Each structure stands twice: as C-alpha cells, then as structure tokens.
Short mmCIF file of C-alpha atoms in Angstrom, two decimals:
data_model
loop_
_atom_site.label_atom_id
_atom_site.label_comp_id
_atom_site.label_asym_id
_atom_site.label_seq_id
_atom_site.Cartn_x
_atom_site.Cartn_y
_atom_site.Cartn_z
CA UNK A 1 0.00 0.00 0.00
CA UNK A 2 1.31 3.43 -0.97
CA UNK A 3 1.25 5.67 1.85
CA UNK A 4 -1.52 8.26 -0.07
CA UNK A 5 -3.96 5.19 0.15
CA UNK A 6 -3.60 5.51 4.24
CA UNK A 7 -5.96 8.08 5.07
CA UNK A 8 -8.66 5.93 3.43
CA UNK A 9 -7.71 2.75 4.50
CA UNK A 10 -7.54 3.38 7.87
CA UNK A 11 -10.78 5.63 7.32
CA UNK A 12 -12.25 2.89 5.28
CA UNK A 13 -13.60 5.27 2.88
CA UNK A 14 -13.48 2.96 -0.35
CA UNK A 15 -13.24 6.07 -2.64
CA UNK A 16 -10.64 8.26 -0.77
CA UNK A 17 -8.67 5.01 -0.80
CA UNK A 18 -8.50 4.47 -4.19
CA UNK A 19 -8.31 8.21 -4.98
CA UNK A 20 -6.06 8.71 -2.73
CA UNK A 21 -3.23 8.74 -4.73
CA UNK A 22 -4.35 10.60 -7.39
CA UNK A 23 -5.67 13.25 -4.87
CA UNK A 24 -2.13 13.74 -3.41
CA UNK A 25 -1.38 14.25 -6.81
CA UNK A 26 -3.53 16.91 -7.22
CA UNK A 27 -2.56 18.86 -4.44
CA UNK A 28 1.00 18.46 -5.12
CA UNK A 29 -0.33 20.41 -8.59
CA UNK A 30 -2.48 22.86 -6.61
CA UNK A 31 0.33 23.60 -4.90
CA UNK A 32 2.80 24.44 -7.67
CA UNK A 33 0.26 26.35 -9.55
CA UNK A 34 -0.37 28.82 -6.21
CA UNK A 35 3.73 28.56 -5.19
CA UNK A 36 4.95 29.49 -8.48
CA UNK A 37 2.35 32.10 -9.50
CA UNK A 38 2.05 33.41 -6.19
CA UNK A 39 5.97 33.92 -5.95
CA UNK A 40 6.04 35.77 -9.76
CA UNK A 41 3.20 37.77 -9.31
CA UNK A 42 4.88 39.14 -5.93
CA UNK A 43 7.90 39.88 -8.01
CA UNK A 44 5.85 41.70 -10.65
CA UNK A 45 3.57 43.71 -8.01
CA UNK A 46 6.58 45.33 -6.75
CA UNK A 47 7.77 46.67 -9.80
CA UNK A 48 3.99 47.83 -10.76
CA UNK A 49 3.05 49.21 -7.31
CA UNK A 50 6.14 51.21 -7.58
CA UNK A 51 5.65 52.28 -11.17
CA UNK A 52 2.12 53.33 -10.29
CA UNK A 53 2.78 55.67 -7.84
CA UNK A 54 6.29 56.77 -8.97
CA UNK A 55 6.41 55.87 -12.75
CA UNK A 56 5.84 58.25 -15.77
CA UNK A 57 2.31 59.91 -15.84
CA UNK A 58 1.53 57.46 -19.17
CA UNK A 59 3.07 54.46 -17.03
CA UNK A 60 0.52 54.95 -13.82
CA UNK A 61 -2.16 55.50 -16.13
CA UNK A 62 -1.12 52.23 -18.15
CA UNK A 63 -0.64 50.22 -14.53
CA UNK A 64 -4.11 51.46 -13.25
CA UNK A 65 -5.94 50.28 -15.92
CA UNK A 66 -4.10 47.17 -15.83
CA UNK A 67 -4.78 46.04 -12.33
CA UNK A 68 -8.55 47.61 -13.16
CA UNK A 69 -9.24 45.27 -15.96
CA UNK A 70 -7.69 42.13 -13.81
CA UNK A 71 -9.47 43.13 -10.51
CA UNK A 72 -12.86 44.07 -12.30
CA UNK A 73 -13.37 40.72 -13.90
CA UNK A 74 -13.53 36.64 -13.16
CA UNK A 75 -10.33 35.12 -13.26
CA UNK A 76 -12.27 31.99 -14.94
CA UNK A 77 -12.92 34.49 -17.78
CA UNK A 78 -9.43 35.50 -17.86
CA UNK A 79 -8.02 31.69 -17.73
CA UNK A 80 -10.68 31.04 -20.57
CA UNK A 81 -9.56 34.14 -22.51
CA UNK A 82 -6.11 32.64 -22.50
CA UNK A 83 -6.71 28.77 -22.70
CA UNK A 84 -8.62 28.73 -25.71
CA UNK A 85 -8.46 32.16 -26.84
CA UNK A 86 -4.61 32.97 -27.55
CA UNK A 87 -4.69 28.94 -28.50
CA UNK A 88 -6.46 30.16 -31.88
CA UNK A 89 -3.77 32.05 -33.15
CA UNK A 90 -1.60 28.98 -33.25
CA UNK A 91 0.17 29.83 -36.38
CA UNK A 92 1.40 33.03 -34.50
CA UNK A 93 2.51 31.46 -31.39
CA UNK A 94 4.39 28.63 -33.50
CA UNK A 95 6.39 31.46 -36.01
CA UNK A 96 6.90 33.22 -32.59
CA UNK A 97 8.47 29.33 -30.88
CA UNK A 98 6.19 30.16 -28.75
CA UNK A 99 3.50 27.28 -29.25
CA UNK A 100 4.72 24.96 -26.37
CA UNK A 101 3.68 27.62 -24.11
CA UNK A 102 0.14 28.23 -25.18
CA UNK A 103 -0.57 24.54 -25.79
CA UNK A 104 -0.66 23.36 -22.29
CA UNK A 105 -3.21 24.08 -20.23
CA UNK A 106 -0.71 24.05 -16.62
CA UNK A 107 1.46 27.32 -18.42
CA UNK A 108 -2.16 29.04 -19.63
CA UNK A 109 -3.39 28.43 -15.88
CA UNK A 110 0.91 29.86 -14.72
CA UNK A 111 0.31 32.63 -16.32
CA UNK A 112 -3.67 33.55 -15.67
CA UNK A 113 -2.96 33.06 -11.85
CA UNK A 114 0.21 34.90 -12.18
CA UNK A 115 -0.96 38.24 -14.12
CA UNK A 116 -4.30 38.28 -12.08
CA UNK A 117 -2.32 37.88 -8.60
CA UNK A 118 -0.33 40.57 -9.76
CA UNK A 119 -2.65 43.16 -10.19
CA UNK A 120 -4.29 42.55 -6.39
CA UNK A 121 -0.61 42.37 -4.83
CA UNK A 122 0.36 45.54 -7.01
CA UNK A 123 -2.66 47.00 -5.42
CA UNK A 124 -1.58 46.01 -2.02
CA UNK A 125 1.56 47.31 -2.15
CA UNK A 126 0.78 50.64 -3.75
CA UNK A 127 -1.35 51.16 -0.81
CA UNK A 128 1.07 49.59 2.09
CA UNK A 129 3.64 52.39 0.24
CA UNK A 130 1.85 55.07 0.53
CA UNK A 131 0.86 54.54 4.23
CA UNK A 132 4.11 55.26 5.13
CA UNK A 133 4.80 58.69 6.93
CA UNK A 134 6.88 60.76 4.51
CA UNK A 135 9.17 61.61 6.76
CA UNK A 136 11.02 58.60 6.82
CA UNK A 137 12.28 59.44 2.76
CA UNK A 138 12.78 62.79 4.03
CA UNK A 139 15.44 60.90 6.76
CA UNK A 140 16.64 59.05 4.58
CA UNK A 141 17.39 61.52 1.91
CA UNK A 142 18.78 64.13 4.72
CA UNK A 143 21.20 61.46 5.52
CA UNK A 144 22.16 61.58 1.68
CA UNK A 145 20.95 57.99 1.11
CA UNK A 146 20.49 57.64 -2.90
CA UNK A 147 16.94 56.80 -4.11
CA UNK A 148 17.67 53.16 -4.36
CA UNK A 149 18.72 52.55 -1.49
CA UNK A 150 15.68 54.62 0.43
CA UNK A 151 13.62 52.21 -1.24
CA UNK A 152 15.44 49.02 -0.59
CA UNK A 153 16.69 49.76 2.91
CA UNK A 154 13.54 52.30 4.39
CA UNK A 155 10.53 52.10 2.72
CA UNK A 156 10.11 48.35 1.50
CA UNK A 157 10.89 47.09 4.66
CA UNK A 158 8.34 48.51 6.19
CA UNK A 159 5.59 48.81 3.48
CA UNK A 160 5.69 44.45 3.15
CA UNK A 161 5.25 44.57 6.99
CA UNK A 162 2.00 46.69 6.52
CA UNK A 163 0.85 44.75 3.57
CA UNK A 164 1.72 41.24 4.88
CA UNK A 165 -1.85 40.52 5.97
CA UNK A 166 -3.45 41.63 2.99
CA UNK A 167 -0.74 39.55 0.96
CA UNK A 168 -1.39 36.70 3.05
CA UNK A 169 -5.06 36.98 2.26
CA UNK A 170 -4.42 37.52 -1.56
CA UNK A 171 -2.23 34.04 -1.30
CA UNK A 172 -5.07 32.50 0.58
CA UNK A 173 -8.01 33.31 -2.20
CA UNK A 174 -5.27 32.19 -4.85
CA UNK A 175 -5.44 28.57 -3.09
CA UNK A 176 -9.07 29.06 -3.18
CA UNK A 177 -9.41 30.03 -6.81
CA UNK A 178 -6.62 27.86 -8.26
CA UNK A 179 -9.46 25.09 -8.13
CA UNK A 180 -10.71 26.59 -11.58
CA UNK A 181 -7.72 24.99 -13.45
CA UNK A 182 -9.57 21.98 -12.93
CA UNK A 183 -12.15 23.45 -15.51
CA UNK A 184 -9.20 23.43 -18.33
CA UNK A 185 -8.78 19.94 -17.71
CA UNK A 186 -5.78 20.22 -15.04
CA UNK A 187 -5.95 17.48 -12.02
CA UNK A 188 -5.14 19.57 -9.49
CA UNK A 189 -6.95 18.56 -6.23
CA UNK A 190 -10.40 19.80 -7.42
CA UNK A 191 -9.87 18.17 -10.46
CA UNK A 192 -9.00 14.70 -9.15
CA UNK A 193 -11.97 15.27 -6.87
CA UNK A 194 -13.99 16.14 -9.79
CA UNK A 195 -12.76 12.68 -11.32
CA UNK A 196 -13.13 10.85 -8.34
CA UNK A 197 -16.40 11.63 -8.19
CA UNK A 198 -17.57 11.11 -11.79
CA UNK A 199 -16.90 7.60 -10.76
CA UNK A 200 -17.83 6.92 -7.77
CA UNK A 201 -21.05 9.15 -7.25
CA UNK A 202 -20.28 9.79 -4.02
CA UNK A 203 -20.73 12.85 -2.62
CA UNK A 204 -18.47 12.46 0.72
CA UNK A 205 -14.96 12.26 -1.90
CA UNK A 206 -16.03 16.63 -2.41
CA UNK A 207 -16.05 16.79 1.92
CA UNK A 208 -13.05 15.41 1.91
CA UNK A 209 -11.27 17.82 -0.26
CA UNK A 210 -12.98 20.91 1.21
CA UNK A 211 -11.46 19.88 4.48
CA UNK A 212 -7.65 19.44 2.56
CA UNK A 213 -8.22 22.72 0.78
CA UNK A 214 -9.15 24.03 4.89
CA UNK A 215 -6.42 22.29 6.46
CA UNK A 216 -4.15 23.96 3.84
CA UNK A 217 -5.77 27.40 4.26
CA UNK A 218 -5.41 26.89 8.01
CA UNK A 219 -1.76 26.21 7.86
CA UNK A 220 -0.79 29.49 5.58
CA UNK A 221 -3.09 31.49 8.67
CA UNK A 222 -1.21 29.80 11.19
CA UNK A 223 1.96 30.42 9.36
CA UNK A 224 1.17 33.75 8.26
CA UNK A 225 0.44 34.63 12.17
CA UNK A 226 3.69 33.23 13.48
CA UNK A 227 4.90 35.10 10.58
CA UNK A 228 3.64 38.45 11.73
CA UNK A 229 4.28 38.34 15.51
CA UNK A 230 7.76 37.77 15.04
CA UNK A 231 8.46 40.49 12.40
CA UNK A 232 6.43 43.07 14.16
CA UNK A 233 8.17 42.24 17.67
CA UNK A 234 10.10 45.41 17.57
CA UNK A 235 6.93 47.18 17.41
CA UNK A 236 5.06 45.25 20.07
CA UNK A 237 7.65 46.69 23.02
CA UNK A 238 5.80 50.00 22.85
CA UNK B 1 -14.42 42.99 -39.05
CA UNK B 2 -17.20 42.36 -40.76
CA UNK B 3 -17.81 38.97 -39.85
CA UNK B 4 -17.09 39.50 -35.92
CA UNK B 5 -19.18 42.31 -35.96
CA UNK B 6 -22.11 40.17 -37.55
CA UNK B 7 -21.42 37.50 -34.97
CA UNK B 8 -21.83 39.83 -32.21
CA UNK B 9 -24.96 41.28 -33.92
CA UNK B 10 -28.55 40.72 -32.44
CA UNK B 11 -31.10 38.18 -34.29
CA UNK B 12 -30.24 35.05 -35.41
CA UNK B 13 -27.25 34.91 -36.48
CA UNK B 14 -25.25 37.12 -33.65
CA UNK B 15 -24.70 36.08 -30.31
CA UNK B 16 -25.37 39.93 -28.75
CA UNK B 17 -28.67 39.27 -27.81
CA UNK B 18 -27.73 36.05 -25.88
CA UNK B 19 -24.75 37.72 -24.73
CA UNK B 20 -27.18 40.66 -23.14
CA UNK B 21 -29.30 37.80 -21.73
CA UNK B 22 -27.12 36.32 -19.79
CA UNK B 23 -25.24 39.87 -18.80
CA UNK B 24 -29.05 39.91 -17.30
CA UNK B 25 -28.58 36.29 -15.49
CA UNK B 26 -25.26 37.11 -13.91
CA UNK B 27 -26.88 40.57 -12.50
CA UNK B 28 -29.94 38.89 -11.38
CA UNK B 29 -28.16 35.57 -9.65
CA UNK B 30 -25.75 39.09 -7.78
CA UNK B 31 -28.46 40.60 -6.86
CA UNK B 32 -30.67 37.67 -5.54
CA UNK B 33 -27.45 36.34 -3.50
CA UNK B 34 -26.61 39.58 -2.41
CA UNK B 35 -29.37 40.46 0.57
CA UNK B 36 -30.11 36.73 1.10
CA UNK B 37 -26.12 36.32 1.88
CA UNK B 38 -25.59 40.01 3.95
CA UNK B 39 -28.74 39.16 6.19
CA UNK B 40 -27.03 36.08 7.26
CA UNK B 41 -23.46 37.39 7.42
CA UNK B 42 -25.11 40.17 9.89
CA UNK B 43 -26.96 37.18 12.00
CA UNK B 44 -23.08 35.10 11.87
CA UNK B 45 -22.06 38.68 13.07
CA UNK B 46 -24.43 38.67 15.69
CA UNK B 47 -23.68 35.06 16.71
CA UNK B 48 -19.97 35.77 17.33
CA UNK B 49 -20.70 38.26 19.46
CA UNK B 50 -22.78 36.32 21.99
CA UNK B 51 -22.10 35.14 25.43
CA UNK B 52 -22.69 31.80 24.89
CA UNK B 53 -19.85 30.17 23.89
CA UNK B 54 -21.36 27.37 21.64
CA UNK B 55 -22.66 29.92 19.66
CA UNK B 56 -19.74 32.48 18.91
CA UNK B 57 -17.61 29.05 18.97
CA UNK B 58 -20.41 27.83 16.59
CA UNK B 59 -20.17 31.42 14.65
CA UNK B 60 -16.44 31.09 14.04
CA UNK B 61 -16.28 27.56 12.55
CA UNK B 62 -18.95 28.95 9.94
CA UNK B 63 -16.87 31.42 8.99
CA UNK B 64 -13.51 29.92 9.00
CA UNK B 65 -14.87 26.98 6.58
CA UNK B 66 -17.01 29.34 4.01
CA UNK B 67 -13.91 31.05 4.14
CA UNK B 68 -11.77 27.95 3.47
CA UNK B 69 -12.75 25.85 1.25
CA UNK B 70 -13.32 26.72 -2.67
CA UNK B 71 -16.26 28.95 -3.70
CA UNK B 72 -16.08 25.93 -6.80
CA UNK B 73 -16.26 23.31 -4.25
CA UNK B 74 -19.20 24.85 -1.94
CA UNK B 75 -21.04 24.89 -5.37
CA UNK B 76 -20.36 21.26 -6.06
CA UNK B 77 -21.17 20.23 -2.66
CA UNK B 78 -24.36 22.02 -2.21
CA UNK B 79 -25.62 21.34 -6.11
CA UNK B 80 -25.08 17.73 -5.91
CA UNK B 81 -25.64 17.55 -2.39
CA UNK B 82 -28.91 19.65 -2.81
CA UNK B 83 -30.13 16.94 -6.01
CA UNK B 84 -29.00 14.52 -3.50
CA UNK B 85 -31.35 14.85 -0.46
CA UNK B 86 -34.50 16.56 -2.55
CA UNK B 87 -34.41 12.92 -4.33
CA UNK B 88 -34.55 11.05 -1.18
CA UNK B 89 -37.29 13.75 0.62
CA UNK B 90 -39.11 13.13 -2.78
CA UNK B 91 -38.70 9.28 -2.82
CA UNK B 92 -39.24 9.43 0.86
CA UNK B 93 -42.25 11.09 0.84
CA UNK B 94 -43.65 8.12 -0.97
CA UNK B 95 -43.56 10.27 -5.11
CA UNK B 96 -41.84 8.74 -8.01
CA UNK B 97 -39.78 10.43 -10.27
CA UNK B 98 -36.59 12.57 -10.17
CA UNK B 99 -36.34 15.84 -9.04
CA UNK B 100 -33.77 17.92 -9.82
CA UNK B 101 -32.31 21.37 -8.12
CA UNK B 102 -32.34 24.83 -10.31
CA UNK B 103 -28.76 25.57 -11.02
CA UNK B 104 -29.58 29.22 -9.93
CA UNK B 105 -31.30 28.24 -6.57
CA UNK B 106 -28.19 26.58 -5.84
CA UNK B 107 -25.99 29.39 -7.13
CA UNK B 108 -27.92 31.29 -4.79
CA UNK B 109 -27.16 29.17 -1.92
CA UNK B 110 -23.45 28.56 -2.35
CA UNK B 111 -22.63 32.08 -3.31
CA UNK B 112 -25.04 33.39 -0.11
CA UNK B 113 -23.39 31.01 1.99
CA UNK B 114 -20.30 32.58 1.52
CA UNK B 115 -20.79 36.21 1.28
CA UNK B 116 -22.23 35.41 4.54
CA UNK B 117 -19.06 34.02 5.75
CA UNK B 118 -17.03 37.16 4.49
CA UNK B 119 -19.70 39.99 5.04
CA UNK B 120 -20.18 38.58 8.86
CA UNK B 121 -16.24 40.44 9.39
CA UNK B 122 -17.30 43.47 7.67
CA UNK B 123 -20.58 43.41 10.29
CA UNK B 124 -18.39 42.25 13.45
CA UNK B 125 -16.23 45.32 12.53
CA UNK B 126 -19.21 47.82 11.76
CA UNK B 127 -20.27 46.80 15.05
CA UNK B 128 -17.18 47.02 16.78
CA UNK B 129 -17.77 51.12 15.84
CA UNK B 130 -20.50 52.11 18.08
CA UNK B 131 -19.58 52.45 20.98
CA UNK B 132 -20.90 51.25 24.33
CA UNK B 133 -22.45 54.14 25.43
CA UNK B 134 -25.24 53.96 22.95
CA UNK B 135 -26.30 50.53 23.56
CA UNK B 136 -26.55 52.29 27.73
CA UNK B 137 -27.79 55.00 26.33
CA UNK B 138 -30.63 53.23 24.88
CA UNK B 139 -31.13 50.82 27.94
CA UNK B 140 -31.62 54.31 30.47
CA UNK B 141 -33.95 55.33 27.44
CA UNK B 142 -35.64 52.43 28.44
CA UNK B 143 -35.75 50.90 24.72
CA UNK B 144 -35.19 47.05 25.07
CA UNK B 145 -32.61 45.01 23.55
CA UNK B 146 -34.41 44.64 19.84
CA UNK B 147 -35.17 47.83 20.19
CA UNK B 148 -32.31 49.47 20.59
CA UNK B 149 -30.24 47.36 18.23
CA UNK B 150 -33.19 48.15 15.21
CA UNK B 151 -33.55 52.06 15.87
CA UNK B 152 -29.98 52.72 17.37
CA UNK B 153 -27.83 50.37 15.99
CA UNK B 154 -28.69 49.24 12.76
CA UNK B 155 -28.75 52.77 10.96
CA UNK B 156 -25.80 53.38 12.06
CA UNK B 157 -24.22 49.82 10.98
CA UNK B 158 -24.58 50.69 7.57
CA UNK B 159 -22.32 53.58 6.83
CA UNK B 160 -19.29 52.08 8.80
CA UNK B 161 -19.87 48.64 7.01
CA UNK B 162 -20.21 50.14 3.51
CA UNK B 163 -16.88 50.10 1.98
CA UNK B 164 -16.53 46.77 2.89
CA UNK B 165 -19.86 45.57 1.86
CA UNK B 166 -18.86 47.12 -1.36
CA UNK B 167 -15.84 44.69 -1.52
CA UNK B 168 -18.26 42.12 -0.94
CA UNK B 169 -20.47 42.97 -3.59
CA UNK B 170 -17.55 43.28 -6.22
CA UNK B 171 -16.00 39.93 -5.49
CA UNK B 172 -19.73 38.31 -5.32
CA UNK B 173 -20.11 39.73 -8.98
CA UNK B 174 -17.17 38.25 -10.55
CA UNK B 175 -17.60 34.92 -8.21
CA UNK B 176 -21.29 34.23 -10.28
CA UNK B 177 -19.13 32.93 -13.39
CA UNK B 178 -18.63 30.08 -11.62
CA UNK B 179 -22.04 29.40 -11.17
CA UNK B 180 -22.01 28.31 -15.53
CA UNK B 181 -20.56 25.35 -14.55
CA UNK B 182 -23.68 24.21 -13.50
CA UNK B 183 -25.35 25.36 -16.37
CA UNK B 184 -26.81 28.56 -15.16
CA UNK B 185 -27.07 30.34 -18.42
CA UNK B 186 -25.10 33.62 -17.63
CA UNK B 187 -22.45 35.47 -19.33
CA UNK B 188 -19.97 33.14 -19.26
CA UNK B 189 -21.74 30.15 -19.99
CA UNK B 190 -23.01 32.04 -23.28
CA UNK B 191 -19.75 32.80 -24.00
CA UNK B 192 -18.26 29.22 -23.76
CA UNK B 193 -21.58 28.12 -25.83
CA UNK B 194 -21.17 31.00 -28.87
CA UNK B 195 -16.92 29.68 -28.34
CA UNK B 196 -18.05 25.65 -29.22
CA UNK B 197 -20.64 26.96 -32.12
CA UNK B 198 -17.96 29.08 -34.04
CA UNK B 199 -14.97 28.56 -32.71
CA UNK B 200 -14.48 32.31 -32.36
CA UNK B 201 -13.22 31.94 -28.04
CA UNK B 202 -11.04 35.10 -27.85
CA UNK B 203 -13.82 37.18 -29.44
CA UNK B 204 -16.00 35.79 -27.20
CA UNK B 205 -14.37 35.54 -23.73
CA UNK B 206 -13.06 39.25 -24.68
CA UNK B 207 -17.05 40.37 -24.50
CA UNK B 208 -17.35 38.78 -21.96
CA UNK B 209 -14.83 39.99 -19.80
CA UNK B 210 -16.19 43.55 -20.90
CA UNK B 211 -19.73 43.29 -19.84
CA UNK B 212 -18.08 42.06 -16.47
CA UNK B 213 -15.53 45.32 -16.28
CA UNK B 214 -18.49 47.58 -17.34
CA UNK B 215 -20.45 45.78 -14.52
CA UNK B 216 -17.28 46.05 -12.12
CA UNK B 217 -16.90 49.95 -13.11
CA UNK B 218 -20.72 51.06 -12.63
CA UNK B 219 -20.75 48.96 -9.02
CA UNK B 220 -17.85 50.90 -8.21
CA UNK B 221 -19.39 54.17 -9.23
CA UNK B 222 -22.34 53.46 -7.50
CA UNK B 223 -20.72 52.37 -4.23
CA UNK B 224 -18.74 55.60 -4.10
CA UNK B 225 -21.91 57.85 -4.73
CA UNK B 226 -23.41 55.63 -1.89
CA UNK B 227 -20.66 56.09 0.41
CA UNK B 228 -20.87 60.03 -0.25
CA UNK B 229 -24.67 60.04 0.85
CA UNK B 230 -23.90 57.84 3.69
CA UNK B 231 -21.39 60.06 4.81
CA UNK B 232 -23.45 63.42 4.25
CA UNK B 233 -23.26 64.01 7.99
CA UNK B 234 -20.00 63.83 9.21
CA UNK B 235 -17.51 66.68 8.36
CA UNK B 236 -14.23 65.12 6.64
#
C-alpha cells in the first residue's frame, strides 16, 4: 500500500482510498500552480506598485488600468480568454516558438494566476507604500541615502510589513481560486476530486477535499500569524 | 471585421442578444445572493458576538470553513448535495420520479453562503464602531434590547460597514461565473456556448470579460456615490 492510500484505508472510505493517490497528486499540482504564480506575481507587483505611484504619468495611467481590468473581472474568464483564446492564433505562437507555451493548459493556468495575482498584490503594495509617513524618505534623503537605497533599505521594509496581511489573504483566495484549473482539464486537487467523483457518485470524496483545501488554508493562517508576531516584535515593546 | 461584428450582432445569427441575456442572469443571480447572503453574514455577526460560547464558537467555525474551502467546491457540494437529499425527501415522501435542483437556486445558496461568511467580518467590525455608550444609552432610554439594536444600531451599521460591503459585492459579482458550470445560463456560460458553435473563443471571452468590467466599473461608481450620501453628515 502506498502511503496516499492511508488516510482511506484506515478511514475505510473505499473512494478516498483508491483516490487517494491521485488526490495527493492533485494537491501536489495545486500547490505548484499557487507557489509558483504566487511567488512571480509578488515579483511583478513590486515593480507595478512602484511604477504606479512613482512611474511616468503614461506608465501609472497604463498600470491602473491594468490592475482595473484584472481586478474588475472573473479570473475563470481571464483563464478562458487565455486557454482557448490565444490557443487560436496557433500559427502566430508557432512562427513566434512560442507554441509549447500556449498549448498546455498548466502554463495558460501559470500565467492567468500569475498576471491576475499581480494586479491585487500591485494594489496592495501601492497602498502599504503610501501609508508610510513621509518623513522617513525625508530621513533618509537628509542622511544623503540615494533613491535606491531609500527604497530598498527604508521604505520596503516597512511597506511588506503593513501589507503582509493583505498579501497573506491575496495568497489564501489564490489557493481558493486555483481550483478553476480543474475546468481546463488540469488534475489539481479539485480536479482529481472532480474525477473521483464522476466515478464513484459519491458525494463524501467533495467533503473530503474541502477539508484538505481548509487544512491547507489553516496552515498558511497559522503560518502567516507566526509570521507576523515575530516580524512586528520590535513594534510590540511600545 | 465584418464577420465579428455580424457575430456579435442581435437576431439570429449574432450572439449579442444572448450575450445581453445572460449579462441579465449574472446581474440577477448578484443581486438575488446579495441580501439573502448580507442578512445572514449580519446574523453570523451577531452570533460571534454572543455570550454563549457554543454559539460564537459555533459562529467562528462557519466562517472559517465558508472562508476555506473553494467557492467551486461549496457549489459542487451544495448542487449535488442539494439533487442529493430533494431525491430522497421526494422518494421518501412516498412520489416517483426525479427531481432535480435549479442551477440558480443553488448558485444562490453557495454564493449566499459565503458572502455570509465574508460579510459577517465586515458586520463584526461595523459593530465594533459604536460604541458602548449607545447601547446604555438606549437601555436608560428604556428601549429594550431589539429595540435598541433596530432604531440605534442598525442605521448606524450601515455607513461604517459600507466600503466593505462594497468589496463584498464586487467579489460576489465576478464569483457568479462560476455558477455556468452548473449550467446557469449567464455570461460566461453564453460565452463558452457562442466559443463551441464558431470557434471564435477570444472574441467571445473578450465580450465577456467587458460586460463584467463595465459591470465592475458602474458597481464601483455606485458604491462611491453611496458612500458620499452615507457620509453626508459627518464633516471630513
């Protein structure tokens, strides 16, 4: 017996057991989908929540609308728009060597998750910037720090510790939502689930995976908390 | 151009009339979740805030698993589950046949089940707000508990809770597209319908990611017009 088939054996939940497997499976996929796009989108936030509030006037304008268009509409319209829209122009992608990409559905779902997580995190930090009190640049630059380094060494320090709930959050609904890749025939855990029960009819197999996708949400809040109380300490003295 | 423009085109041969039917399906399924799924987020609200602990513990476990688990997966759940035990009521109650659940009732359910979940913080803050004193003041007013929380508290719930109601209502919009996976015919399921018949999906999906943004723009509008009336009275 492979260890995935435990939890059902032991349960002696028929389905789960010989699901099991391909459940694990699916949350190993979940997982990458959320880890990777999660990570790239928090790489591309910074650069736009900087951009929109210190870029060019055509930049901001060009960033707004950006994280307007992804924030104002379904990310299953999005993943659909990309999936089987950008797959028509397949002659395109292939002059491009660019076809591999657009074939598969796991790098359309990569880079749906990854340009929609970006907008909300781009939003967060814009916001967790421009909480800061302006006299900490005005410090920094008295102490004749260069730009760069105000930014690296002052602000985004602080502006990721004000934002790290909200970014939390954001990672939180992207574990949530990531179970729409399993409507572009991914098996990520929903889709296994979906699978499992196409076969079995039985409804327990979707209570089961509720309480994974909970017991992973659980965990990042848990994390996330231990996460917080022991970056903020030097702020809980006072 | 020509030919998209013809496809989009109302009559028989365009999909804009569909498309404008179901635009009208996802803002009716929004609308019908929304007071069904704020009326129990307030009672949640409510229920956290009681002395008894079973029910703030009970209040709490509500939330954190509509919060949890998969807006996809509630729908699943309560869908199948919902065909599930209205066939065995049915066969129970001695009828033959199948039954079978509307796909917007139980779009209706999941979605309200879970804006209640996430509108019951935006209450248990709003409540937070008022202070004390008015609940006392009521009580030497000699207003009783209902009372005092339907002419005292209430009005005043609404302006703190607005801007994140207004969240609420923005993420409940864009979370109805899942509800075409169950066949509820709304935007996207139109759109994913028009995409098999002629093959046409970026055309398609691109509409319909527009009537969601216009949709996404007015709420957003109307929200901040609301907020400015709410806040009429208080000096900025």
């Amino acid at each position: 017996m492979r260890w995935c088939e435990a939890p059902g054996f032991y349960i002696g939940h028929e389905v789960l057991e010989r699901y099991g497997c391909r459940m694990a499976d699916g949350l190993v996929l979940t997982l990458k989908l959320v880890g990777i796009s999660s990570t790239l989108g928090f790489v591309l936030a910074i650069g736009l929540g900087l951009l929109r509030l210190r870029g060019p006037k055509p930049v901001r304008y060009a960033i707004a609308g950006y994280t307007t268009f992804f924030r104002g509409t379904p990310l299953l319209c999005q993943l659909f728009l990309i999936y089987y829209g950008l797959g028509t122009f397949r002659v395109f992608w292939q002059d491009l060597g660019l076809w591999w990409f657009f074939r598969e559905p796991f790098y359309c779902c990569l880079l749906a998750f990854t340009v929609n997580t970006a907008a909300y995190q781009a939003e967060i930090i814009r916001g967790s910037l421009q909480a800061l009190p302006k006299g900490q640049m005005e410090a920094g630059r008295a102490l004749g720090m260069r730009p760069t380094a105000i930014f690296l060494k002052i602000e985004m320090p602080q502006a990721l510790l004000i934002g790290l709930r909200p970014l939390g959050n954001e990672l939180i609904t992207m574990i949530k939502v990531s179970a729409i890749a399993s409507l572009v025939t991914l098996f990520d855990l929903m889709g296994a689930t979906r699978l499992a029960f196409a076969r079995s009819f039985d409804l327990s197999i979707y209570l089961w995976a509720a309480l994974i996708y909970l017991a992973l949400v659980e965990i990042i809040r848990r994390v996330w908390g231990l996460m917080e109380t022991r970056l903020t300490r030097h702020l809980a003295m006072r | 151009m020509e030919k998209y423009l013809s496809l989009l085109s109302f009559g028989d041969t365009g999909w804009g009339d569909e498309l404008l039917q179901g635009a009208l399906v996802t803002i009716s399924i929004a609308l019908a979740t929304l007071p069904f799924g704020l009326a129990l987020g307030l009672l949640v609200a409510l229920a956290s805030r009681s002395q008894s602990k079973i029910i703030s513990g009970l209040a709490t476990l509500y939330t954190t698993v509509f919060r949890g688990v998969p807006e996809l997966l509630t729908l699943y759940i309560i869908y199948f589950g919902g065909q599930i035990l209205l066939q065995r009521l049915w066969s129970g109650l001695g009828f033959s046949g199948s039954l079978s659940i509307s796909p917007f009732l139980a779009g209706m359910m999941a979605l309200g089940l879970v804006l209640a979940a996430f509108s019951s913080e935006v209450w248990v803050g709003a409540l937070n707000s008022i202070s004390k004193g008015q609940r006392e003041g009521a009580a030497a007013l000699g207003l009783t508990r209902g009372q005092a929380f339907r002419l005292v508290v209430l009005p005043q719930l609404f302006r703190v809770a607005l801007p994140g109601l207004g969240n609420n209502w923005m993420v409940l919009l864009k979370e109805t597209s899942l509800v075409s996976v169950i066949t509820l015919q709304d935007v996207m399921f139109i759109a994913t319908r028009a995409n098999v018949a002629t093959k046409e999906p970026f055309l398609f999906f691109s509409a319909a990611l527009l009537i969601y943004l216009f949709f996404s723009i007015l709420s957003a509008w109307g929200i901040g017009r609301m907020e400015m009336r709410a806040n009429r009275g208080f000096a900025r």
